[in-house]
mmCIF file of C-alpha atoms in Angstrom:
data_model
loop_
_atom_site.group_PDB
_atom_site.id
_atom_site.type_symbol
_atom_site.label_atom_id
_atom_site.label_comp_id
_atom_site.label_asym_id
_atom_site.label_seq_id
_atom_site.Cartn_x
_atom_site.Cartn_y
_atom_site.Cartn_z
ATOM 1 C CA UNK A 73 60.989 52.933 122.669
ATOM 2 C CA UNK A 74 61.656 56.023 124.738
ATOM 3 C CA UNK A 75 59.430 54.536 127.450
ATOM 4 C CA UNK A 76 61.600 51.513 127.493
ATOM 5 C CA UNK A 77 64.774 53.564 127.787
ATOM 6 C CA UNK A 78 63.230 55.536 130.627
ATOM 7 C CA UNK A 79 62.275 52.324 132.379
ATOM 8 C CA UNK A 80 65.793 50.962 131.989
ATOM 9 C CA UNK A 81 67.334 54.178 133.352
ATOM 10 C CA UNK A 82 64.953 54.156 136.341
ATOM 11 C CA UNK A 83 65.773 50.486 137.006
ATOM 12 C CA UNK A 84 69.449 51.199 136.700
ATOM 13 C CA UNK A 85 69.243 54.056 139.131
ATOM 14 C CA UNK A 86 67.277 51.925 141.570
ATOM 15 C CA UNK A 87 69.786 49.123 141.292
ATOM 16 C CA UNK A 88 72.710 51.417 141.683
ATOM 17 C CA UNK A 89 71.127 52.902 144.818
ATOM 18 C CA UNK A 90 70.690 49.448 146.177
ATOM 19 C CA UNK A 91 74.307 48.623 145.423
ATOM 20 C CA UNK A 92 75.461 51.443 147.684
ATOM 21 C CA UNK A 93 72.485 51.277 150.053
ATOM 22 C CA UNK A 94 72.930 52.096 153.698
ATOM 23 C CA UNK A 95 72.989 49.274 156.122
ATOM 24 C CA UNK A 96 69.475 49.212 157.704
ATOM 25 C CA UNK A 97 70.964 49.265 161.200
ATOM 26 C CA UNK A 98 72.792 52.513 160.352
ATOM 27 C CA UNK A 99 69.738 53.984 158.648
ATOM 28 C CA UNK A 100 67.423 53.107 161.524
ATOM 29 C CA UNK A 101 69.589 54.256 164.423
ATOM 30 C CA UNK A 102 71.419 57.336 163.208
ATOM 31 C CA UNK A 103 70.058 60.643 162.011
ATOM 32 C CA UNK A 104 70.037 61.065 158.290
ATOM 33 C CA UNK A 105 73.143 63.227 157.940
ATOM 34 C CA UNK A 106 75.223 61.048 160.227
ATOM 35 C CA UNK A 107 73.974 57.878 158.538
ATOM 36 C CA UNK A 108 74.911 59.283 155.131
ATOM 37 C CA UNK A 109 78.422 60.327 156.252
ATOM 38 C CA UNK A 110 79.028 57.042 158.082
ATOM 39 C CA UNK A 111 77.788 54.999 155.095
ATOM 40 C CA UNK A 112 80.114 56.896 152.829
ATOM 41 C CA UNK A 113 83.047 56.102 155.084
ATOM 42 C CA UNK A 114 82.011 52.471 155.202
ATOM 43 C CA UNK A 115 81.725 52.335 151.354
ATOM 44 C CA UNK A 116 85.208 53.785 151.016
ATOM 45 C CA UNK A 117 86.617 51.384 153.589
ATOM 46 C CA UNK A 118 84.935 48.357 151.967
ATOM 47 C CA UNK A 119 86.385 49.329 148.581
ATOM 48 C CA UNK A 120 89.821 49.294 150.226
ATOM 49 C CA UNK A 121 89.186 45.781 151.519
ATOM 50 C CA UNK A 122 88.469 46.855 155.092
ATOM 51 C CA UNK A 123 85.657 44.916 156.769
ATOM 52 C CA UNK A 124 82.473 46.920 157.217
ATOM 53 C CA UNK A 125 81.062 45.222 160.305
ATOM 54 C CA UNK A 126 83.483 46.703 162.889
ATOM 55 C CA UNK A 127 82.763 50.114 161.504
ATOM 56 C CA UNK A 128 79.015 49.578 161.718
ATOM 57 C CA UNK A 129 79.379 48.390 165.258
ATOM 58 C CA UNK A 130 81.457 51.449 166.179
ATOM 59 C CA UNK A 131 78.669 53.655 164.814
ATOM 60 C CA UNK A 132 75.983 51.695 166.628
ATOM 61 C CA UNK A 133 77.957 51.988 169.869
ATOM 62 C CA UNK A 134 77.819 55.749 169.383
ATOM 63 C CA UNK A 135 74.060 55.528 168.905
ATOM 64 C CA UNK A 136 73.401 53.670 172.119
ATOM 65 C CA UNK A 137 75.660 56.120 173.971
ATOM 66 C CA UNK A 138 73.742 59.005 172.454
ATOM 67 C CA UNK A 139 76.904 60.510 171.041
ATOM 68 C CA UNK A 140 76.570 63.474 168.715
ATOM 69 C CA UNK A 141 76.800 62.744 165.007
ATOM 70 C CA UNK A 142 80.170 64.475 164.597
ATOM 71 C CA UNK A 143 81.677 62.278 167.277
ATOM 72 C CA UNK A 144 80.262 59.108 165.655
ATOM 73 C CA UNK A 145 81.642 60.107 162.296
ATOM 74 C CA UNK A 146 85.030 60.828 163.813
ATOM 75 C CA UNK A 147 85.089 57.486 165.677
ATOM 76 C CA UNK A 148 84.184 55.505 162.566
ATOM 77 C CA UNK A 149 86.828 57.369 160.561
ATOM 78 C CA UNK A 150 89.453 56.739 163.206
ATOM 79 C CA UNK A 151 88.699 52.987 163.334
ATOM 80 C CA UNK A 152 88.700 52.823 159.550
ATOM 81 C CA UNK A 153 92.222 54.316 159.505
ATOM 82 C CA UNK A 154 93.405 51.914 162.206
ATOM 83 C CA UNK A 155 91.966 48.896 160.403
ATOM 84 C CA UNK A 156 93.544 50.056 157.203
ATOM 85 C CA UNK A 157 96.893 50.384 158.881
ATOM 86 C CA UNK A 158 96.537 46.956 160.452
ATOM 87 C CA UNK A 159 95.587 45.459 157.117
ATOM 88 C CA UNK A 160 98.593 47.005 155.417
ATOM 89 C CA UNK A 161 100.923 45.395 157.922
ATOM 90 C CA UNK A 162 99.274 42.033 158.460
ATOM 91 C CA UNK A 163 98.319 41.515 154.823
ATOM 92 C CA UNK A 164 95.145 41.052 152.806
ATOM 93 C CA UNK A 165 94.574 37.520 154.166
ATOM 94 C CA UNK A 166 94.410 38.714 157.783
ATOM 95 C CA UNK A 167 91.037 37.667 159.231
ATOM 96 C CA UNK A 168 88.625 40.218 160.527
ATOM 97 C CA UNK A 169 89.132 39.275 164.192
ATOM 98 C CA UNK A 170 92.893 39.786 163.820
ATOM 99 C CA UNK A 171 92.436 43.128 162.130
ATOM 100 C CA UNK A 172 90.101 44.310 164.908
ATOM 101 C CA UNK A 173 92.591 43.215 167.576
ATOM 102 C CA UNK A 174 95.477 44.901 165.644
ATOM 103 C CA UNK A 175 93.484 48.097 165.396
ATOM 104 C CA UNK A 176 93.063 47.986 169.177
ATOM 105 C CA UNK A 177 96.779 47.484 169.627
ATOM 106 C CA UNK A 178 97.529 50.449 167.336
ATOM 107 C CA UNK A 179 94.976 52.526 169.232
ATOM 108 C CA UNK A 180 96.758 51.580 172.471
ATOM 109 C CA UNK A 181 99.971 53.032 171.076
ATOM 110 C CA UNK A 182 101.670 50.102 169.332
ATOM 111 C CA UNK A 183 103.326 50.970 166.039
ATOM 112 C CA UNK A 184 103.282 49.328 162.637
ATOM 113 C CA UNK A 185 106.838 48.164 163.371
ATOM 114 C CA UNK A 186 105.581 46.496 166.576
ATOM 115 C CA UNK A 187 102.910 44.645 164.533
ATOM 116 C CA UNK A 188 105.559 43.487 162.068
ATOM 117 C CA UNK A 189 107.775 42.290 164.954
ATOM 118 C CA UNK A 190 104.888 40.307 166.468
ATOM 119 C CA UNK A 191 103.938 38.886 163.068
ATOM 120 C CA UNK A 192 107.514 37.771 162.563
ATOM 121 C CA UNK A 193 107.431 36.059 165.967
ATOM 122 C CA UNK A 194 104.328 34.105 164.959
ATOM 123 C CA UNK A 195 104.165 34.039 161.212
ATOM 124 C CA UNK A 196 101.668 31.267 160.571
ATOM 125 C CA UNK A 197 99.071 31.593 163.353
ATOM 126 C CA UNK A 198 96.626 34.367 164.054
ATOM 127 C CA UNK A 199 97.790 37.146 166.360
ATOM 128 C CA UNK A 200 94.268 37.932 167.532
ATOM 129 C CA UNK A 201 94.738 36.941 171.195
ATOM 130 C CA UNK A 202 98.299 38.332 171.333
ATOM 131 C CA UNK A 203 97.288 41.740 169.982
ATOM 132 C CA UNK A 204 94.128 41.891 172.140
ATOM 133 C CA UNK A 205 96.248 41.072 175.180
ATOM 134 C CA UNK A 206 98.700 43.771 174.287
ATOM 135 C CA UNK A 207 95.817 46.323 174.266
ATOM 136 C CA UNK A 208 94.445 44.879 177.537
ATOM 137 C CA UNK A 209 97.797 45.226 179.239
ATOM 138 C CA UNK A 210 97.968 48.855 178.190
ATOM 139 C CA UNK A 211 94.515 49.425 179.654
ATOM 140 C CA UNK A 212 95.848 48.037 182.936
ATOM 141 C CA UNK A 213 98.551 50.613 183.000
ATOM 142 C CA UNK A 214 101.435 48.747 181.425
ATOM 143 C CA UNK A 215 103.389 51.171 179.257
ATOM 144 C CA UNK A 216 102.886 50.287 175.594
ATOM 145 C CA UNK A 217 106.582 49.562 174.988
ATOM 146 C CA UNK A 218 106.633 47.150 177.876
ATOM 147 C CA UNK A 219 103.320 45.579 176.854
ATOM 148 C CA UNK A 220 104.620 45.030 173.287
ATOM 149 C CA UNK A 221 107.898 43.562 174.579
ATOM 150 C CA UNK A 222 105.956 41.284 176.924
ATOM 151 C CA UNK A 223 103.910 39.894 174.064
ATOM 152 C CA UNK A 224 106.934 39.643 171.843
ATOM 153 C CA UNK A 225 108.802 37.621 174.474
ATOM 154 C CA UNK A 226 105.822 35.372 175.001
ATOM 155 C CA UNK A 227 105.505 34.654 171.282
ATOM 156 C CA UNK A 228 109.256 34.120 170.945
ATOM 157 C CA UNK A 229 109.072 31.539 173.718
ATOM 158 C CA UNK A 230 106.345 29.694 171.778
ATOM 159 C CA UNK A 231 103.461 30.626 174.110
ATOM 160 C CA UNK A 232 100.071 29.648 172.722
ATOM 161 C CA UNK A 233 96.867 31.683 173.091
ATOM 162 C CA UNK A 234 95.838 30.019 176.347
ATOM 163 C CA UNK A 235 99.257 30.785 177.834
ATOM 164 C CA UNK A 236 99.080 34.403 176.703
ATOM 165 C CA UNK A 237 95.705 34.772 178.377
ATOM 166 C CA UNK A 238 97.125 33.173 181.545
ATOM 167 C CA UNK A 239 100.036 35.576 181.365
ATOM 168 C CA UNK A 240 97.606 38.506 181.225
ATOM 169 C CA UNK A 241 95.637 37.218 184.179
ATOM 170 C CA UNK A 242 98.830 36.809 186.199
ATOM 171 C CA UNK A 243 99.900 40.346 185.388
ATOM 172 C CA UNK A 244 96.479 41.657 186.327
ATOM 173 C CA UNK A 245 96.686 39.812 189.663
ATOM 174 C CA UNK A 246 100.102 41.223 190.373
ATOM 175 C CA UNK A 247 98.901 44.736 189.634
ATOM 176 C CA UNK A 248 95.894 44.311 191.879
ATOM 177 C CA UNK A 249 98.244 43.095 194.588
ATOM 178 C CA UNK A 250 100.197 46.366 194.296
ATOM 179 C CA UNK A 251 102.975 45.625 191.787
ATOM 180 C CA UNK A 252 103.922 48.444 189.374
ATOM 181 C CA UNK A 253 102.357 47.438 186.009
ATOM 182 C CA UNK A 254 105.604 47.615 184.055
ATOM 183 C CA UNK A 255 107.486 45.470 186.565
ATOM 184 C CA UNK A 256 104.655 42.935 186.735
ATOM 185 C CA UNK A 257 104.621 42.540 182.967
ATOM 186 C CA UNK A 258 108.394 42.262 182.760
ATOM 187 C CA UNK A 259 108.730 39.712 185.530
ATOM 188 C CA UNK A 260 105.869 37.555 184.248
ATOM 189 C CA UNK A 261 107.240 37.567 180.718
ATOM 190 C CA UNK A 262 110.688 36.520 181.840
ATOM 191 C CA UNK A 263 109.111 33.787 183.924
ATOM 192 C CA UNK A 264 107.476 32.115 180.919
ATOM 193 C CA UNK A 265 109.293 28.867 179.997
ATOM 194 C CA UNK A 266 110.793 28.601 176.522
ATOM 195 C CA UNK A 267 109.157 25.695 174.740
ATOM 196 C CA UNK A 268 111.835 24.963 172.171
ATOM 197 C CA UNK A 269 115.110 23.497 173.331
ATOM 198 C CA UNK A 270 117.977 25.913 172.985
ATOM 199 C CA UNK A 271 115.684 28.780 171.975
ATOM 200 C CA UNK A 272 117.242 32.121 172.601
ATOM 201 C CA UNK A 273 114.975 35.126 173.026
ATOM 202 C CA UNK A 274 116.580 38.277 171.689
ATOM 203 C CA UNK A 275 116.499 41.223 174.062
ATOM 204 C CA UNK A 276 114.395 44.246 173.136
ATOM 205 C CA UNK A 277 115.880 46.395 170.413
ATOM 206 C CA UNK A 278 117.563 49.647 171.476
ATOM 207 C CA UNK A 279 115.371 51.908 169.360
ATOM 208 C CA UNK A 280 112.245 51.144 171.330
ATOM 209 C CA UNK A 281 110.400 54.021 172.788
ATOM 210 C CA UNK B 24 73.892 41.870 203.235
ATOM 211 C CA UNK B 25 76.670 40.505 205.400
ATOM 212 C CA UNK B 26 80.289 40.280 204.194
ATOM 213 C CA UNK B 27 79.972 36.540 204.364
ATOM 214 C CA UNK B 28 77.012 36.488 201.956
ATOM 215 C CA UNK B 29 78.761 38.933 199.686
ATOM 216 C CA UNK B 30 81.823 36.748 199.558
ATOM 217 C CA UNK B 31 79.623 33.678 198.915
ATOM 218 C CA UNK B 32 77.889 35.393 196.002
ATOM 219 C CA UNK B 33 81.186 36.586 194.557
ATOM 220 C CA UNK B 34 82.491 32.968 194.685
ATOM 221 C CA UNK B 35 79.437 31.780 192.792
ATOM 222 C CA UNK B 36 79.801 34.575 190.296
ATOM 223 C CA UNK B 37 83.406 33.708 189.754
ATOM 224 C CA UNK B 38 82.509 30.066 189.032
ATOM 225 C CA UNK B 39 79.705 31.129 186.650
ATOM 226 C CA UNK B 40 82.113 33.350 184.754
ATOM 227 C CA UNK B 41 84.321 30.459 183.905
ATOM 228 C CA UNK B 42 84.096 29.890 180.147
ATOM 229 C CA UNK B 43 82.084 26.936 178.946
ATOM 230 C CA UNK B 44 83.951 25.052 176.239
ATOM 231 C CA UNK B 45 82.106 23.433 173.368
ATOM 232 C CA UNK B 46 83.825 20.592 171.592
ATOM 233 C CA UNK B 47 84.818 21.236 168.032
ATOM 234 C CA UNK B 48 82.265 18.729 166.756
ATOM 235 C CA UNK B 49 79.405 20.311 168.759
ATOM 236 C CA UNK B 50 77.695 21.851 165.691
ATOM 237 C CA UNK B 51 78.042 18.635 163.737
ATOM 238 C CA UNK B 52 76.576 16.519 166.543
ATOM 239 C CA UNK B 53 73.610 18.920 167.034
ATOM 240 C CA UNK B 54 72.929 18.994 163.273
ATOM 241 C CA UNK B 55 73.143 15.206 163.094
ATOM 242 C CA UNK B 56 70.547 14.936 165.917
ATOM 243 C CA UNK B 57 68.328 17.483 164.174
ATOM 244 C CA UNK B 58 68.536 15.547 160.907
ATOM 245 C CA UNK B 59 67.268 12.382 162.552
ATOM 246 C CA UNK B 60 64.083 14.194 163.530
ATOM 247 C CA UNK B 61 61.219 13.711 161.038
ATOM 248 C CA UNK B 62 60.692 16.806 158.924
ATOM 249 C CA UNK B 63 57.414 18.625 159.509
ATOM 250 C CA UNK B 64 54.905 18.209 156.660
ATOM 251 C CA UNK B 65 54.765 21.354 154.578
ATOM 252 C CA UNK B 66 52.678 21.620 151.450
ATOM 253 C CA UNK B 67 54.361 22.482 148.172
ATOM 254 C CA UNK B 68 52.377 25.727 147.897
ATOM 255 C CA UNK B 69 53.455 26.707 151.378
ATOM 256 C CA UNK B 70 57.093 25.889 150.538
ATOM 257 C CA UNK B 71 56.946 28.076 147.413
ATOM 258 C CA UNK B 72 55.334 30.845 149.399
ATOM 259 C CA UNK B 73 58.049 30.629 152.071
ATOM 260 C CA UNK B 74 60.735 30.754 149.405
ATOM 261 C CA UNK B 75 59.183 33.817 147.804
ATOM 262 C CA UNK B 76 58.328 35.629 150.967
ATOM 263 C CA UNK B 77 61.553 35.149 152.906
ATOM 264 C CA UNK B 78 63.626 38.394 152.722
ATOM 265 C CA UNK B 79 67.099 38.074 151.390
ATOM 266 C CA UNK B 80 69.928 40.561 151.192
ATOM 267 C CA UNK B 81 71.659 40.480 147.856
ATOM 268 C CA UNK B 82 74.807 42.643 147.561
ATOM 269 C CA UNK B 83 75.396 43.953 144.063
ATOM 270 C CA UNK B 84 78.371 45.884 142.859
ATOM 271 C CA UNK B 85 77.514 48.839 140.578
ATOM 272 C CA UNK B 86 78.848 46.887 137.583
ATOM 273 C CA UNK B 87 76.677 43.872 138.467
ATOM 274 C CA UNK B 88 73.712 46.220 138.860
ATOM 275 C CA UNK B 89 74.400 47.683 135.440
ATOM 276 C CA UNK B 90 74.659 44.227 133.927
ATOM 277 C CA UNK B 91 71.375 43.253 135.517
ATOM 278 C CA UNK B 92 69.681 46.419 134.285
ATOM 279 C CA UNK B 93 71.076 45.847 130.827
ATOM 280 C CA UNK B 94 69.786 42.298 130.880
ATOM 281 C CA UNK B 95 66.345 43.462 131.941
ATOM 282 C CA UNK B 96 66.347 46.102 129.230
ATOM 283 C CA UNK B 97 67.146 43.462 126.579
ATOM 284 C CA UNK B 98 64.391 41.256 127.911
ATOM 285 C CA UNK B 99 61.891 44.097 127.865
ATOM 286 C CA UNK B 100 62.879 45.013 124.331
ATOM 287 C CA UNK B 101 62.579 41.387 123.224
ATOM 288 C CA UNK B 102 59.158 41.086 124.775
ATOM 289 C CA UNK B 103 58.030 44.340 123.146
ATOM 290 C CA UNK B 104 59.108 43.171 119.728
ATOM 291 C CA UNK B 105 57.576 39.779 119.894
ATOM 292 C CA UNK B 106 54.328 40.941 121.491
ATOM 293 C CA UNK B 107 54.125 37.651 123.234
ATOM 294 C CA UNK B 108 52.815 37.008 126.658
ATOM 295 C CA UNK B 109 55.750 37.050 128.956
ATOM 296 C CA UNK B 110 56.836 33.834 130.521
ATOM 297 C CA UNK B 111 57.812 34.285 134.065
ATOM 298 C CA UNK B 112 61.279 33.079 134.625
ATOM 299 C CA UNK B 113 62.581 32.598 138.052
ATOM 300 C CA UNK B 114 66.180 33.390 138.554
ATOM 301 C CA UNK B 115 67.748 31.272 141.202
ATOM 302 C CA UNK B 116 69.806 32.959 143.825
ATOM 303 C CA UNK B 117 73.407 32.105 143.639
ATOM 304 C CA UNK B 118 74.833 29.885 146.283
ATOM 305 C CA UNK B 119 77.057 32.758 147.363
ATOM 306 C CA UNK B 120 74.086 34.833 148.347
ATOM 307 C CA UNK B 121 72.876 32.176 150.735
ATOM 308 C CA UNK B 122 76.143 30.948 152.066
ATOM 309 C CA UNK B 123 76.287 29.654 155.562
ATOM 310 C CA UNK B 124 78.937 31.161 157.788
ATOM 311 C CA UNK B 125 81.023 28.646 159.675
ATOM 312 C CA UNK B 126 82.978 30.804 162.075
ATOM 313 C CA UNK B 127 84.243 29.067 165.176
ATOM 314 C CA UNK B 128 82.104 30.101 168.116
ATOM 315 C CA UNK B 129 82.308 29.537 171.798
ATOM 316 C CA UNK B 130 79.676 29.786 174.409
ATOM 317 C CA UNK B 131 80.543 32.644 176.766
ATOM 318 C CA UNK B 132 78.774 33.292 179.996
ATOM 319 C CA UNK B 133 78.263 36.790 181.323
ATOM 320 C CA UNK B 134 77.491 37.418 184.973
ATOM 321 C CA UNK B 135 76.386 40.600 186.682
ATOM 322 C CA UNK B 136 75.622 40.957 190.364
ATOM 323 C CA UNK B 137 72.986 43.423 191.487
ATOM 324 C CA UNK B 138 70.486 43.077 194.296
ATOM 325 C CA UNK B 139 68.318 45.981 193.261
ATOM 326 C CA UNK B 140 68.262 45.909 189.413
ATOM 327 C CA UNK B 141 64.894 45.553 187.792
ATOM 328 C CA UNK B 142 66.458 44.475 184.480
ATOM 329 C CA UNK B 143 69.947 43.851 183.108
ATOM 330 C CA UNK B 144 70.840 43.434 179.483
ATOM 331 C CA UNK B 145 74.062 42.809 177.582
ATOM 332 C CA UNK B 146 75.086 45.211 174.840
ATOM 333 C CA UNK B 147 78.114 44.804 172.613
ATOM 334 C CA UNK B 148 79.587 44.589 169.205
ATOM 335 C CA UNK B 149 78.108 41.115 168.832
ATOM 336 C CA UNK B 150 74.474 42.239 169.160
ATOM 337 C CA UNK B 151 74.449 45.613 167.450
ATOM 338 C CA UNK B 152 74.654 47.365 170.797
ATOM 339 C CA UNK B 153 70.971 46.701 171.139
ATOM 340 C CA UNK B 154 69.690 46.498 174.686
ATOM 341 C CA UNK B 155 66.622 44.557 173.641
ATOM 342 C CA UNK B 156 68.545 41.596 172.168
ATOM 343 C CA UNK B 157 70.344 39.950 175.077
ATOM 344 C CA UNK B 158 68.592 40.253 178.436
ATOM 345 C CA UNK B 159 70.271 38.617 181.444
ATOM 346 C CA UNK B 160 68.164 36.198 183.558
ATOM 347 C CA UNK B 161 67.843 36.841 187.239
ATOM 348 C CA UNK B 162 68.813 34.067 189.588
ATOM 349 C CA UNK B 163 69.082 33.833 193.334
ATOM 350 C CA UNK B 164 70.695 36.559 195.432
ATOM 351 C CA UNK B 165 70.999 39.135 192.661
ATOM 352 C CA UNK B 166 72.942 37.006 190.227
ATOM 353 C CA UNK B 167 72.112 37.883 186.641
ATOM 354 C CA UNK B 168 73.464 35.596 183.912
ATOM 355 C CA UNK B 169 73.293 34.900 180.224
ATOM 356 C CA UNK B 170 75.299 32.612 177.931
ATOM 357 C CA UNK B 171 75.739 33.418 174.260
ATOM 358 C CA UNK B 172 77.814 32.058 171.426
ATOM 359 C CA UNK B 173 80.540 34.426 170.312
ATOM 360 C CA UNK B 174 82.827 34.131 167.297
ATOM 361 C CA UNK B 175 86.568 34.312 167.745
ATOM 362 C CA UNK B 176 87.953 37.756 168.325
ATOM 363 C CA UNK B 177 88.076 40.688 170.674
ATOM 364 C CA UNK B 178 84.639 41.907 171.636
ATOM 365 C CA UNK B 179 83.594 45.061 173.487
ATOM 366 C CA UNK B 180 80.552 45.061 175.732
ATOM 367 C CA UNK B 181 78.822 46.480 178.758
ATOM 368 C CA UNK B 182 75.767 45.852 180.915
ATOM 369 C CA UNK B 183 72.722 48.103 180.744
ATOM 370 C CA UNK B 184 70.959 48.173 184.118
ATOM 371 C CA UNK B 185 67.269 49.150 184.177
ATOM 372 C CA UNK B 186 67.530 50.045 180.497
ATOM 373 C CA UNK B 187 69.730 53.084 181.008
ATOM 374 C CA UNK B 188 72.643 52.692 183.426
ATOM 375 C CA UNK B 189 75.912 51.715 181.727
ATOM 376 C CA UNK B 190 77.917 49.300 183.827
ATOM 377 C CA UNK B 191 81.265 47.652 183.127
ATOM 378 C CA UNK B 192 82.065 44.033 183.929
ATOM 379 C CA UNK B 193 84.317 44.114 187.033
ATOM 380 C CA UNK B 194 85.844 40.812 186.038
ATOM 381 C CA UNK B 195 86.965 41.933 182.574
ATOM 382 C CA UNK B 196 89.586 44.277 181.201
ATOM 383 C CA UNK B 197 88.464 47.710 180.072
ATOM 384 C CA UNK B 198 88.902 48.580 176.428
ATOM 385 C CA UNK B 199 91.589 51.004 175.517
ATOM 386 C CA UNK B 200 89.266 52.494 172.922
ATOM 387 C CA UNK B 201 86.969 55.093 174.405
ATOM 388 C CA UNK B 202 85.635 57.015 171.415
ATOM 389 C CA UNK B 203 82.534 58.230 173.187
ATOM 390 C CA UNK B 204 83.729 59.037 176.678
ATOM 391 C CA UNK B 205 82.170 55.962 178.271
ATOM 392 C CA UNK B 206 84.377 52.883 178.554
ATOM 393 C CA UNK B 207 83.513 49.300 177.659
ATOM 394 C CA UNK B 208 84.601 45.928 178.916
ATOM 395 C CA UNK B 209 86.431 43.510 176.686
ATOM 396 C CA UNK B 210 86.343 39.779 176.181
ATOM 397 C CA UNK B 211 88.658 37.937 173.809
ATOM 398 C CA UNK B 212 87.404 34.667 172.389
ATOM 399 C CA UNK B 213 89.718 32.192 170.693
ATOM 400 C CA UNK B 214 89.862 28.489 169.969
ATOM 401 C CA UNK B 215 92.073 27.618 172.883
ATOM 402 C CA UNK B 216 91.740 30.548 175.196
ATOM 403 C CA UNK B 217 89.194 32.793 176.870
#
């Protein structure tokens, strides 16, 4: 009987190990200590409802860039925090792509309040493209407050994803032609036509940065 | 190379970078065409072997693992008591373990221009940042291209030239995230925009 109990305990241990097993991509491409730490972060994130795949990809990106383990761990932790913040604002039903874009927007300097404002401007459709565009505008030198306001105005005017992408391309073109990034974003946002008759776009709130 | 040739190549590259749109029913039409093809003859033994030999990833929570272990323990005890020859029972995998993902994907073309590259590959958060997975194909005049299906979302990527040189896509935005000191390019894929 004791043999049976030992067998059961061994099987239980094996099964439990499998339940928290490292992703093979992490195990194969990171050193053991980094893989263990990253896997622990991913387990914690997953328990909080945060998708694991973006975290795995952030770690693998560190691997191909030959980053030290401490930097990889810090990068995964940072993204986990940003995804968690995005999820708390956008809600548990927010799809992974939207969370990733929201994490990028937060990383670019947008605040949780900004995300709520944009969600309110488009409550029933994904914000993936809008939030990704916000981050892209910041990377082109548009101040984050102006980038957020540009996206907010576009959403308030009923712009769809294709129009938001076109807006970004126009702003990029203006910047390449020598326009100051902030001015380019402001002018292009104002130039978007409002789709709904009589729609009034509220000006930016005074407490913006 | 003359400026005129350079301009010509850039124009071709610009055209090639235009997104290719797949209709929403693309998958359904391809699968319908596949289904009309006669199935290859596979013996029953071969089919069973394939079923048994194909690796599957089964995610178990600790409580499910405990339940499975407890079930096995009960089975072992029962077998021990009855001293019978065990009958192999095959547990079928749940449908959830073999679910087919149905994310919306779009075919996205990546273009890199290099006259002197020996190889160019695409790395990004869609291929595990693995330089072996997505090589670009060399065309005329140093145009390297590849088209891959990408799910909706914001994707970071870069080109790896000659297996080691990290190059951004000059036609794409640069990611604001730069955790490792080397920037990436970004492409955002959505149902009605690229």
